[in-house]
Amino acid sequence: MPKAKYFQKLSRGSLRCNLCPHYCELAEGERGKCGVRKNIDGKLLAENYGLISSVHLDPIEKKPLYHYYPSASILSVGSVGCNLSCSFCQNCDISQTTVDDYPWLRQHTVEQVLAYNDQYSDNIGIAYTYNEPTVYFEFMMDLAAESKKQGLKNVMVSNGYIAAEPLREVLELIDAFNIDLKAFNNEFYKKFADARLNPVKENLKTVRMAGKHLEITNLIIPGLNDDEKEFEEMIKWIYNELGEYTVLHLSRYFPAYRLQYPPTPQETISRLFEISKSHLPYTYTGNLNFSPGQHTLCHQCGTLLIERKNGYLTKIKAIDDKGKCLTCKTRILKYVKP
Ligand code: SF4
Ligand code: SF4
């Protein structure tokens, strides 16, 4: 089990993990909030290193990334653990567990994961996803370094809850991000995720400033984060701090884990979709069959550029190999499939 990065020794065998803004202080034998980093003999160990819970070839739209090599496939890997504990987690079986309590993990080396690519000729790279990749930081970084050498892309699907220094390291290897912005309300983060909003906002700005591809997901939960005023405040913040063409996915909530509210009404999503679209032209909807929220239309001339069905069935309609709209020649996408 390899030694984890980003920790400092404290007194009497205890230590502090500096990987994420929880900065857990761990006595000998204790695990952090993420459940997968443990103090053994005064050293922090990455218990889930190389332990894979799932590996699949997925459409990139499933991450979701809609403006990054649309219609491409990506090898998606995950482990166990998460530094957040969202009451509504859809992946709680792998996020809210430990390596001891999840018997289906399979040990992999970096080379073994990369070998899956031999089966998939149209794969553009590796997505670190399913559980929170920050908590398998060391394996993600080792894998990302090797995959980059092979000319593959690296994608991180994250809650954005990582400390500044490891994020700088991540930015050297990860090409594209989908980051959750769960609500624009610190109380929500505290009560439903045991975290804070501010580090996520700061990290979104850092990723944007670094020039990496960034898309955001906001899961809409009825009565918890669907207040129109608060939602519009979030949209304006995205517009001002991250830019008008930031891609935003509004996702419909379904009951999961500890939160058993009824699913978000479709009307709520379509109302918030309209508010968002009036500021951010590249707003999409997910987890529901709402056609206007699936397609990509040129923000300049309104041409249908990319048609999507059920979110993942993607047809490129009117975009050239440089990512420009075929009608008005405006550059829409930076990354298109060769
Ligand atoms: S990564 Fe885990 S152990 Fe480290 S600070 Fe975050 S929750 Fe705590
Ligand atoms: S951050 Fe994601 S994986 Fe972690 S608990 Fe929340 S929803 Fe689940």
Coordinates of C-alpha atoms and ligand atoms in Angstrom, one line a residue:
M1 CA 0.0 0.0 0.0
P2 CA 1.8 3.2 -1.1
K3 CA 2.4 6.2 1.1
A4 CA 0.0 9.0 0.3
K5 CA 1.1 12.4 -0.7
Y6 CA 0.2 15.7 1.0
F7 CA 0.4 15.1 4.7
Q8 CA 2.4 16.5 7.6
K9 CA 3.3 14.9 10.9
L10 CA 1.9 16.3 14.1
S11 CA 2.7 15.3 17.7
R12 CA 2.5 11.7 19.2
G13 CA 2.2 9.8 15.9
S14 CA -0.8 11.8 14.6
L15 CA -0.8 13.6 11.2
R16 CA -2.7 16.0 9.1
C17 CA -3.8 15.1 5.6
N18 CA -3.5 18.2 3.3
L19 CA -5.1 16.7 0.2
C20 CA -8.5 18.3 0.6
P21 CA -10.1 21.2 2.5
H22 CA -11.2 19.0 5.3
Y23 CA -7.5 18.8 6.5
C24 CA -8.3 15.7 8.6
E25 CA -6.2 15.2 11.7
L26 CA -5.7 11.5 12.2
A27 CA -4.4 9.7 15.2
E28 CA -2.6 6.3 14.7
G29 CA -4.9 3.8 13.0
E30 CA -7.6 6.4 12.0
R31 CA -9.0 7.0 8.6
G32 CA -10.0 10.4 7.2
K33 CA -13.5 11.4 6.3
C34 CA -13.0 9.9 2.8
G35 CA -12.6 6.5 4.4
V36 CA -9.6 5.5 2.2
R37 CA -6.6 7.4 3.7
K38 CA -5.3 6.0 6.9
N39 CA -2.6 6.8 9.5
I40 CA -0.4 3.7 9.9
D41 CA 2.7 4.1 12.0
G42 CA 2.7 7.8 11.6
K43 CA 2.5 7.6 7.8
L44 CA -0.5 8.4 5.6
L45 CA -1.4 5.5 3.4
A46 CA -3.5 5.5 0.2
E47 CA -5.5 2.4 0.9
N48 CA -7.3 2.3 -2.4
Y49 CA -4.2 2.6 -4.6
G50 CA -4.9 0.6 -7.8
L51 CA -8.1 -0.9 -6.4
I52 CA -10.7 -0.5 -9.1
S53 CA -14.4 -0.8 -8.5
S54 CA -15.5 -0.2 -12.2
V55 CA -13.9 0.1 -15.6
H56 CA -16.1 0.8 -18.6
L57 CA -15.9 2.3 -22.0
D58 CA -18.5 5.1 -21.9
P59 CA -19.7 7.8 -24.3
I60 CA -18.0 11.0 -23.2
E61 CA -21.5 12.6 -23.1
K62 CA -22.1 10.4 -20.0
K63 CA -19.5 12.1 -17.9
P64 CA -21.2 14.6 -18.8
L65 CA -18.9 16.4 -21.3
Y66 CA -20.8 17.9 -24.3
H67 CA -18.2 20.2 -25.7
Y68 CA -15.1 17.9 -25.5
Y69 CA -14.7 15.6 -28.4
P70 CA -18.4 15.0 -28.8
S71 CA -19.4 11.5 -29.7
A72 CA -16.1 10.1 -28.6
S73 CA -15.7 7.1 -26.2
I74 CA -13.6 7.2 -23.0
L75 CA -12.3 4.5 -20.7
S76 CA -13.8 5.3 -17.3
V77 CA -12.4 4.1 -14.1
G78 CA -13.3 4.4 -10.4
S79 CA -12.4 3.1 -7.0
V80 CA -14.0 3.6 -3.6
G81 CA -14.3 6.5 -1.1
C82 CA -15.3 10.2 -1.3
N83 CA -14.4 13.2 0.8
L84 CA -18.0 14.4 0.7
S85 CA -21.0 12.5 2.0
C86 CA -23.9 13.9 0.0
S87 CA -27.3 12.7 1.3
F88 CA -28.4 12.2 -2.3
C89 CA -25.3 10.3 -3.7
Q90 CA -26.3 8.1 -6.6
N91 CA -23.0 6.1 -6.2
C92 CA -23.2 5.7 -2.4
D93 CA -22.3 2.0 -2.6
I94 CA -18.8 2.9 -3.8
S95 CA -18.5 6.5 -2.4
Q96 CA -19.5 5.8 1.2
T97 CA -17.5 2.7 1.9
T98 CA -13.9 1.5 2.7
V99 CA -11.6 -1.0 1.0
D100 CA -12.5 -3.4 3.8
D101 CA -16.2 -3.2 3.2
Y102 CA -16.4 -3.4 -0.6
P103 CA -15.3 -6.9 -1.6
W104 CA -15.6 -6.3 -5.4
L105 CA -12.5 -4.2 -5.8
R106 CA -9.9 -5.6 -8.2
Q107 CA -6.2 -4.7 -7.9
H108 CA -4.7 -3.1 -11.0
T109 CA -1.4 -1.7 -12.0
V110 CA -1.2 1.4 -14.2
E111 CA -0.2 -0.9 -17.1
Q112 CA -3.2 -3.2 -16.6
V113 CA -5.6 -0.3 -16.8
L114 CA -3.9 1.0 -19.9
A115 CA -4.0 -2.5 -21.5
Y116 CA -7.9 -2.2 -21.7
N117 CA -7.2 0.3 -24.5
D118 CA -6.0 -2.5 -26.7
Q119 CA -9.7 -3.6 -27.0
Y120 CA -11.0 -0.1 -27.9
S121 CA -9.5 1.6 -30.9
D122 CA -11.7 4.7 -30.8
N123 CA -11.0 5.5 -27.1
I124 CA -9.7 9.1 -26.6
G125 CA -8.4 8.6 -23.1
I126 CA -9.2 8.0 -19.4
A127 CA -11.9 9.5 -17.3
Y128 CA -11.4 9.4 -13.5
T129 CA -15.0 9.1 -12.3
Y130 CA -17.7 7.0 -10.5
N131 CA -16.3 7.8 -7.0
E132 CA -14.4 11.0 -6.2
P133 CA -11.0 10.8 -8.0
T134 CA -9.3 13.2 -5.5
V135 CA -9.4 10.4 -3.0
Y136 CA -7.4 8.1 -5.3
F137 CA -5.1 11.0 -6.1
E138 CA -1.9 8.9 -6.3
F139 CA -3.2 6.3 -8.6
M140 CA -4.9 8.9 -10.8
M141 CA -1.7 10.8 -11.1
D142 CA 0.4 7.8 -11.9
L143 CA -2.2 6.6 -14.5
A144 CA -2.6 10.1 -16.0
A145 CA 1.2 10.5 -16.4
E146 CA 1.4 7.2 -18.4
S147 CA -1.7 7.8 -20.4
K148 CA -0.5 11.2 -21.4
K149 CA 2.8 9.7 -22.6
Q150 CA 0.7 7.5 -24.9
G151 CA -1.1 10.5 -26.3
L152 CA -4.4 9.9 -24.5
K153 CA -6.5 12.6 -22.8
N154 CA -7.2 12.7 -19.1
V155 CA -10.6 13.7 -17.8
M156 CA -11.5 14.3 -14.1
V157 CA -15.2 14.1 -13.0
S158 CA -15.0 15.7 -9.5
N159 CA -16.8 17.4 -6.7
G160 CA -14.0 20.1 -6.9
Y161 CA -13.1 19.6 -3.2
I162 CA -9.3 19.5 -3.3
A163 CA -6.7 21.7 -1.7
A164 CA -4.8 24.3 -3.8
E165 CA -1.4 22.5 -4.0
P166 CA -2.6 19.1 -5.2
L167 CA -4.9 20.9 -7.6
R168 CA -1.9 22.6 -9.2
E169 CA -0.4 19.1 -9.6
V170 CA -3.6 17.8 -11.1
L171 CA -3.7 20.7 -13.6
E172 CA -0.3 19.5 -15.1
L173 CA -1.9 16.2 -16.3
I174 CA -5.7 16.5 -16.5
D175 CA -7.0 18.0 -19.8
A176 CA -10.7 18.4 -19.1
F177 CA -12.9 18.6 -16.0
N178 CA -16.6 18.2 -15.1
I179 CA -17.0 19.7 -11.7
D180 CA -20.1 19.7 -9.5
L181 CA -21.5 23.0 -8.2
K182 CA -24.1 21.4 -5.9
A183 CA -25.8 24.6 -4.8
F184 CA -24.9 28.3 -4.4
N185 CA -25.4 28.1 -0.7
N186 CA -22.9 27.2 2.0
E187 CA -25.6 25.9 4.3
F188 CA -26.6 23.4 1.7
Y189 CA -22.9 22.2 1.4
K190 CA -22.7 21.9 5.2
K191 CA -25.9 20.2 5.8
F192 CA -26.2 17.8 2.8
A193 CA -22.5 17.2 1.8
D194 CA -20.5 17.9 5.0
A195 CA -18.3 20.4 3.0
R196 CA -18.0 24.1 2.2
L197 CA -18.9 26.0 -0.9
N198 CA -16.0 28.4 -1.1
P199 CA -13.2 26.0 -1.9
V200 CA -15.3 24.7 -4.8
K201 CA -15.8 28.2 -6.2
E202 CA -12.1 29.0 -5.9
N203 CA -11.2 25.7 -7.6
L204 CA -13.6 26.4 -10.5
K205 CA -11.8 29.7 -11.0
T206 CA -8.4 28.1 -10.8
V207 CA -9.3 25.4 -13.4
R208 CA -10.7 28.1 -15.7
M209 CA -7.6 30.3 -15.3
A210 CA -5.4 27.4 -16.2
G211 CA -7.1 27.2 -19.5
K212 CA -8.4 23.6 -19.1
H213 CA -11.6 22.4 -20.6
L214 CA -14.3 22.9 -17.9
E215 CA -18.0 21.9 -17.7
I216 CA -20.1 22.1 -14.6
T217 CA -22.9 19.9 -13.3
N218 CA -25.7 21.2 -11.0
L219 CA -28.1 18.6 -9.6
I220 CA -31.5 20.2 -9.0
I221 CA -33.2 18.9 -5.9
P222 CA -36.7 20.1 -5.2
G223 CA -37.0 22.4 -2.2
L224 CA -33.3 22.3 -1.5
N225 CA -31.5 24.2 -4.2
D226 CA -34.2 25.2 -6.7
D227 CA -34.9 28.7 -5.4
E228 CA -34.9 30.9 -8.5
K229 CA -33.2 33.9 -6.9
E230 CA -30.3 31.8 -5.5
F231 CA -30.1 29.9 -8.8
E232 CA -29.8 33.1 -10.9
E233 CA -27.2 34.4 -8.5
M234 CA -25.2 31.2 -9.2
I235 CA -25.6 31.6 -13.0
K236 CA -24.5 35.3 -12.8
W237 CA -21.4 34.2 -10.8
I238 CA -20.6 31.6 -13.5
Y239 CA -21.1 34.2 -16.2
N240 CA -18.9 36.8 -14.5
E241 CA -16.1 34.5 -13.1
L242 CA -15.9 31.7 -15.6
G243 CA -17.3 33.2 -18.7
E244 CA -20.4 33.3 -20.8
Y245 CA -19.6 30.2 -22.8
T246 CA -19.2 27.9 -19.8
V247 CA -21.0 24.7 -20.3
L248 CA -23.6 24.0 -17.5
H249 CA -25.5 20.7 -17.1
L250 CA -28.7 20.9 -15.0
S251 CA -29.4 17.4 -13.8
R252 CA -32.7 16.0 -12.5
Y253 CA -32.6 14.5 -9.1
F254 CA -34.0 11.0 -8.3
P255 CA -34.3 9.6 -4.8
A256 CA -31.0 8.0 -3.7
Y257 CA -29.1 7.1 -0.5
R258 CA -30.4 9.1 2.5
L259 CA -32.6 11.5 0.6
Q260 CA -35.9 10.1 -0.5
Y261 CA -37.7 13.2 -1.8
P262 CA -39.8 12.7 -5.0
P263 CA -37.9 13.3 -8.3
T264 CA -37.5 16.9 -9.4
P265 CA -40.6 18.0 -11.4
Q266 CA -39.8 18.5 -15.1
E267 CA -41.3 22.0 -15.0
T268 CA -38.7 23.0 -12.3
I269 CA -35.9 22.0 -14.6
S270 CA -37.4 23.7 -17.7
R271 CA -37.9 26.9 -15.7
L272 CA -34.3 27.0 -14.4
F273 CA -33.1 26.0 -17.9
E274 CA -34.7 29.1 -19.3
I275 CA -33.2 31.3 -16.6
S276 CA -29.8 29.8 -17.2
K277 CA -30.0 30.0 -21.0
S278 CA -30.7 33.7 -20.8
H279 CA -27.1 34.1 -19.5
L280 CA -25.3 31.0 -20.5
P281 CA -26.1 29.8 -24.0
Y282 CA -24.5 26.4 -23.4
T283 CA -26.9 25.1 -20.7
Y284 CA -28.1 21.5 -21.0
T285 CA -30.4 19.3 -19.0
G286 CA -29.7 15.7 -18.0
N287 CA -31.6 12.7 -16.5
L288 CA -34.8 13.7 -18.3
N289 CA -36.2 13.6 -21.8
F290 CA -36.4 17.4 -22.4
S291 CA -35.4 17.9 -26.0
P292 CA -34.3 21.6 -26.0
G293 CA -31.9 20.9 -23.2
Q294 CA -30.0 18.1 -25.1
H295 CA -28.9 19.7 -28.4
T296 CA -26.1 22.2 -29.1
L297 CA -27.2 25.2 -31.1
C298 CA -24.8 27.9 -32.4
H299 CA -24.9 30.8 -29.9
Q300 CA -24.5 33.2 -32.9
C301 CA -26.9 32.0 -35.6
G302 CA -29.0 29.3 -33.8
T303 CA -28.0 26.5 -36.2
L304 CA -28.5 23.0 -34.8
L305 CA -24.8 21.8 -34.5
I306 CA -25.0 18.6 -32.4
E307 CA -28.1 16.6 -32.0
R308 CA -28.5 14.3 -28.9
K309 CA -31.0 11.7 -28.1
N310 CA -31.4 10.3 -24.6
G311 CA -28.4 12.4 -23.7
Y312 CA -25.8 10.0 -25.2
L313 CA -26.7 9.3 -28.8
T314 CA -24.9 12.0 -30.5
K315 CA -25.0 13.2 -34.1
I316 CA -22.7 15.9 -35.3
K317 CA -24.9 17.9 -37.8
A318 CA -23.3 21.2 -38.7
I319 CA -19.8 21.6 -37.2
D320 CA -16.6 21.4 -39.1
D321 CA -13.4 19.6 -38.1
K322 CA -12.1 22.8 -36.6
G323 CA -15.1 23.1 -34.3
K324 CA -16.8 25.9 -36.3
C325 CA -20.5 26.3 -37.1
L326 CA -21.0 25.4 -40.8
T327 CA -23.5 28.2 -41.2
C328 CA -21.9 31.3 -39.7
K329 CA -18.3 30.0 -39.1
T330 CA -18.2 31.0 -35.5
R331 CA -15.8 28.8 -33.5
I332 CA -17.9 26.8 -31.0
L333 CA -15.7 23.9 -29.9
K334 CA -12.0 23.8 -29.3
Y335 CA -11.9 20.0 -29.2
V336 CA -13.3 17.8 -31.9
K337 CA -12.7 14.2 -32.9
P338 CA -10.0 13.9 -35.6
Ligands
SF4_1 S1 -8.5 13.5 1.4 FE1 -9.5 12.3 3.0 S2 -8.1 12.2 4.7 FE2 -7.4 13.8 3.3 S3 -8.3 15.7 4.2 FE3 -9.7 14.9 2.6 S4 -11.1 13.7 3.7 FE4 -9.4 13.9 5.0
SF4_2 S1 -19.3 14.1 -4.1 FE1 -20.3 12.8 -5.6 S2 -19.5 10.7 -5.1 FE2 -19.1 12.0 -3.4 S3 -20.8 11.7 -2.0 FE3 -21.3 13.5 -3.2 S4 -22.5 12.8 -5.0 FE4 -21.5 11.0 -4.0

